[in-house]
Short mmCIF file of C-alpha atoms in Angstrom, two decimals:
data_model
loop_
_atom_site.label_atom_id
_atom_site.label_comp_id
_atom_site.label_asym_id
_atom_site.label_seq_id
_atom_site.Cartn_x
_atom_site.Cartn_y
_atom_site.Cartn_z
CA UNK A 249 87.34 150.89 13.40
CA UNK A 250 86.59 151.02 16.97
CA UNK A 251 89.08 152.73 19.08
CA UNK A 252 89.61 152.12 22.63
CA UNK A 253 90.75 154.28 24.65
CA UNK A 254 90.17 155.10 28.45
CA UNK A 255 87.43 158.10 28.73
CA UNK A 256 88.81 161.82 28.44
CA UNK A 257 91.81 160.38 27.21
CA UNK A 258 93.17 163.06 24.67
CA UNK A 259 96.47 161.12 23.94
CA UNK A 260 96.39 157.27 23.79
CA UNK A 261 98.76 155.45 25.17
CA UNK A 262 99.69 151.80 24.37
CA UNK A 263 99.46 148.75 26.84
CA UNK A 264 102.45 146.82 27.39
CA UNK A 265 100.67 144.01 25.45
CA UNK A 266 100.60 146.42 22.33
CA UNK A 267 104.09 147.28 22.92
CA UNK A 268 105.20 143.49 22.72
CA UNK A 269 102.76 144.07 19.46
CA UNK A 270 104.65 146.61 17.82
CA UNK A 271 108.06 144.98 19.02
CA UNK A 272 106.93 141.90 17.81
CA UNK A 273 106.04 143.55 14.28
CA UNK A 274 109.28 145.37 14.14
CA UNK A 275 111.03 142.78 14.58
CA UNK A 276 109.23 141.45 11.22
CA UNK A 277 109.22 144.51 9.18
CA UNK A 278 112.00 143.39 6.91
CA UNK A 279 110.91 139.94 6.60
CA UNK A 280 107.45 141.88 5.49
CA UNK A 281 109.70 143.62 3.49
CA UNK A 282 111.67 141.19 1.56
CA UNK A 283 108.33 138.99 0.86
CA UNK A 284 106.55 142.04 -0.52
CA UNK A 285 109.54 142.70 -2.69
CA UNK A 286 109.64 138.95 -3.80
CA UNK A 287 105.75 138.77 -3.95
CA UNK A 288 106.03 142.26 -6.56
CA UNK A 289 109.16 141.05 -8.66
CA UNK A 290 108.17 137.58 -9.05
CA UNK A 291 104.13 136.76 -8.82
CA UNK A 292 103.69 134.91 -11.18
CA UNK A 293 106.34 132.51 -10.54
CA UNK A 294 104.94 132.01 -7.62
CA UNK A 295 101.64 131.17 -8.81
CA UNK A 296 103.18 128.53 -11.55
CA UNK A 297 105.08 126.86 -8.54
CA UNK A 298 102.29 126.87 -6.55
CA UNK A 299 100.27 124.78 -9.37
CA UNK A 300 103.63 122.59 -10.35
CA UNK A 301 104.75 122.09 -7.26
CA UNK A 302 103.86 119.71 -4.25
CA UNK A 303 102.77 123.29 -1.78
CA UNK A 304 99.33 122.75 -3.17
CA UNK A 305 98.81 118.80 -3.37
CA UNK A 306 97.20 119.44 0.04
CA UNK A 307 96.16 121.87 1.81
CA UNK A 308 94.32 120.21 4.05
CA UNK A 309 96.09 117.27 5.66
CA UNK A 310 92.88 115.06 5.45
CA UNK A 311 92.64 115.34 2.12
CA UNK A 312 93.17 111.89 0.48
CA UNK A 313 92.82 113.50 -3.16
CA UNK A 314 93.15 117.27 -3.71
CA UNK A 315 92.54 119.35 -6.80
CA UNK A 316 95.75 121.20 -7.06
CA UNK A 317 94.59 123.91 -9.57
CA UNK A 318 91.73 124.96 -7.08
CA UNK A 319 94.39 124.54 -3.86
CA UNK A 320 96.53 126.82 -5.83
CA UNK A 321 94.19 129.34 -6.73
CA UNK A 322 93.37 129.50 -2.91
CA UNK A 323 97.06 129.83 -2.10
CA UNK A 324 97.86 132.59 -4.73
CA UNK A 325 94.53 133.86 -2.81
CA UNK A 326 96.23 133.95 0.75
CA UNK A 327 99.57 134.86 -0.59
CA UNK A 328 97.51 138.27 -2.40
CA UNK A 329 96.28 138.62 0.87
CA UNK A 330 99.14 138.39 2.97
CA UNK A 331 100.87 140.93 0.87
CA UNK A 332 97.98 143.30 0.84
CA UNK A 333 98.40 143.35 4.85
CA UNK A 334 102.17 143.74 5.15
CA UNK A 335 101.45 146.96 2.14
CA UNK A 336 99.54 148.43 4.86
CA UNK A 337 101.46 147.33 8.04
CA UNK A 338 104.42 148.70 6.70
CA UNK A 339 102.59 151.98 6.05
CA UNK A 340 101.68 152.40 9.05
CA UNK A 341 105.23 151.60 11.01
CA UNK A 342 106.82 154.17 8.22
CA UNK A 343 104.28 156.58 9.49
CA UNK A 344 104.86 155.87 13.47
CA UNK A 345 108.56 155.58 12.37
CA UNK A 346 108.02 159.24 10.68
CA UNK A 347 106.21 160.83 13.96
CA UNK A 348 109.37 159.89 16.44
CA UNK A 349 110.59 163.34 17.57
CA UNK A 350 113.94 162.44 18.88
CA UNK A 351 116.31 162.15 16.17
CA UNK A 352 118.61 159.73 18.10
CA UNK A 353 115.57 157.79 18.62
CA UNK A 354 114.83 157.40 15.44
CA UNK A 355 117.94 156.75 14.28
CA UNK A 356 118.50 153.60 16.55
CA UNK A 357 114.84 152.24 15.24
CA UNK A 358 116.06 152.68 12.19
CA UNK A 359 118.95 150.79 12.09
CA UNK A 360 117.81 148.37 14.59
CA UNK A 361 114.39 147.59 12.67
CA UNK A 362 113.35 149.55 9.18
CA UNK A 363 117.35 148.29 8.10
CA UNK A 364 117.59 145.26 9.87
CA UNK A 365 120.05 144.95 11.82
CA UNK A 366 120.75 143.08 15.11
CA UNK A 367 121.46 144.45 18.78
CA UNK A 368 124.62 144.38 18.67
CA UNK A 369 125.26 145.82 15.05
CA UNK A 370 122.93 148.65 16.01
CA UNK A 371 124.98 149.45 18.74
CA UNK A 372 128.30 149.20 16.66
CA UNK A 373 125.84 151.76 13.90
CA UNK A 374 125.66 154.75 17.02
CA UNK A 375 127.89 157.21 16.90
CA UNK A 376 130.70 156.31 19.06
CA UNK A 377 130.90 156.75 22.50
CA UNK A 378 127.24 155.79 22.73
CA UNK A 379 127.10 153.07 25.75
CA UNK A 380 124.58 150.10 24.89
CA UNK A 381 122.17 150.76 27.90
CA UNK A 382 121.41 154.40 26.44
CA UNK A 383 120.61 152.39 22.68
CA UNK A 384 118.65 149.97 24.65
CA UNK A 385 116.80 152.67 25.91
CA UNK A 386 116.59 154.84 22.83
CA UNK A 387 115.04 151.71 21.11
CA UNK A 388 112.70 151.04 23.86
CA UNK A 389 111.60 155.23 23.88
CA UNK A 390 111.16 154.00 20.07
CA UNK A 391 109.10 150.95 20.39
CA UNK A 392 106.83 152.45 23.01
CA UNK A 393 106.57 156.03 20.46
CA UNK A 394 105.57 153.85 17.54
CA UNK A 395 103.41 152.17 19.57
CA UNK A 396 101.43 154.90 20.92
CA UNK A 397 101.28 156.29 17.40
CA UNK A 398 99.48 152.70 16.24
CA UNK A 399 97.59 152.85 18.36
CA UNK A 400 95.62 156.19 17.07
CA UNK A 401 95.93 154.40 13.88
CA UNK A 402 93.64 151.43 14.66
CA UNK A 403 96.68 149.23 14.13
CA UNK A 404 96.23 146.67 16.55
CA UNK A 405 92.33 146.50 15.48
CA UNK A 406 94.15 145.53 11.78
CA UNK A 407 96.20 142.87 13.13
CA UNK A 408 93.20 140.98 14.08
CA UNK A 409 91.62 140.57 10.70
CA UNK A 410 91.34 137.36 9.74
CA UNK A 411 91.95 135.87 5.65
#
């Protein structure tokens, strides 16, 4: 994994394009989360529908005749893969998530993103008294934290994988 960071740069810090990253990927951790639950619970009901049903007539749209067994061997392929990548994505944002010092900071990325929630819910979640602008902040301390922490991962070299 090649890291890149400026020279004699002892702490890394993240662009703003890897911050939209890591917002971006927040923002799907329990989507990520619910599939790999799904994917776990129920794989091979997925793999019979994918063979039964019409998701693997065609993959390709310029396929005139398709060979669904093979199409869904390939799907139950990309759907193994796509969980094996959220397993480790979500590792890694527990273990950014885990390195946030400020407890208050951590608290609102919890709520906000490991549990789910919206804005406004997240706000509701604080303890009272707590005005929206300092959440909004305490999220965005969070975002740029985990960020910075994924960075010294090699996160954002992982995102670019290709299946």
């Amino acid at each position: 994994m090649a890291m890149v960071w400026g020279q004699g740069e002892l702490f890394a810090e993240a662009s703003k394009e890897e911050i939209k990253q890591t917002e971006f990927y927040l923002g799907k951790y329990k989507l990520m989360t619910l599939f790999m639950s799904d994917y776990e619970n129920y794989q091979r009901e997925m793999a019979q529908v994918a063979i039964d049903g019409e998701v693997a007539r065609r993959i390709d749209q310029t396929d005139l005749h398709a060979d669904k067994t093979a199409n869904a061997t390939i799907l139950d392929e990309k759907q193994k893969w796509v969980y094996n990548q959220y397993r480790k994505f979500r590792f890694m944002i527990n273990r950014a998530h885990s390195q946030i010092i400020d407890p208050e900071v951590k608290e609102a990325i919890d709520i906000r993103f490991i549990q789910g929630y919206s804005r406004k819910e997240t706000i509701l979640f604080m303890r009272r008294g707590t005005a929206h602008s300092t959440v909004d902040r305490r999220i965005a301390e969070g975002i740029k934290s985990i960020a910075n922490t994924l960075k010294v991962m090699g996160f954002f070299e992982e995102i670019h994988r290709k299946f």
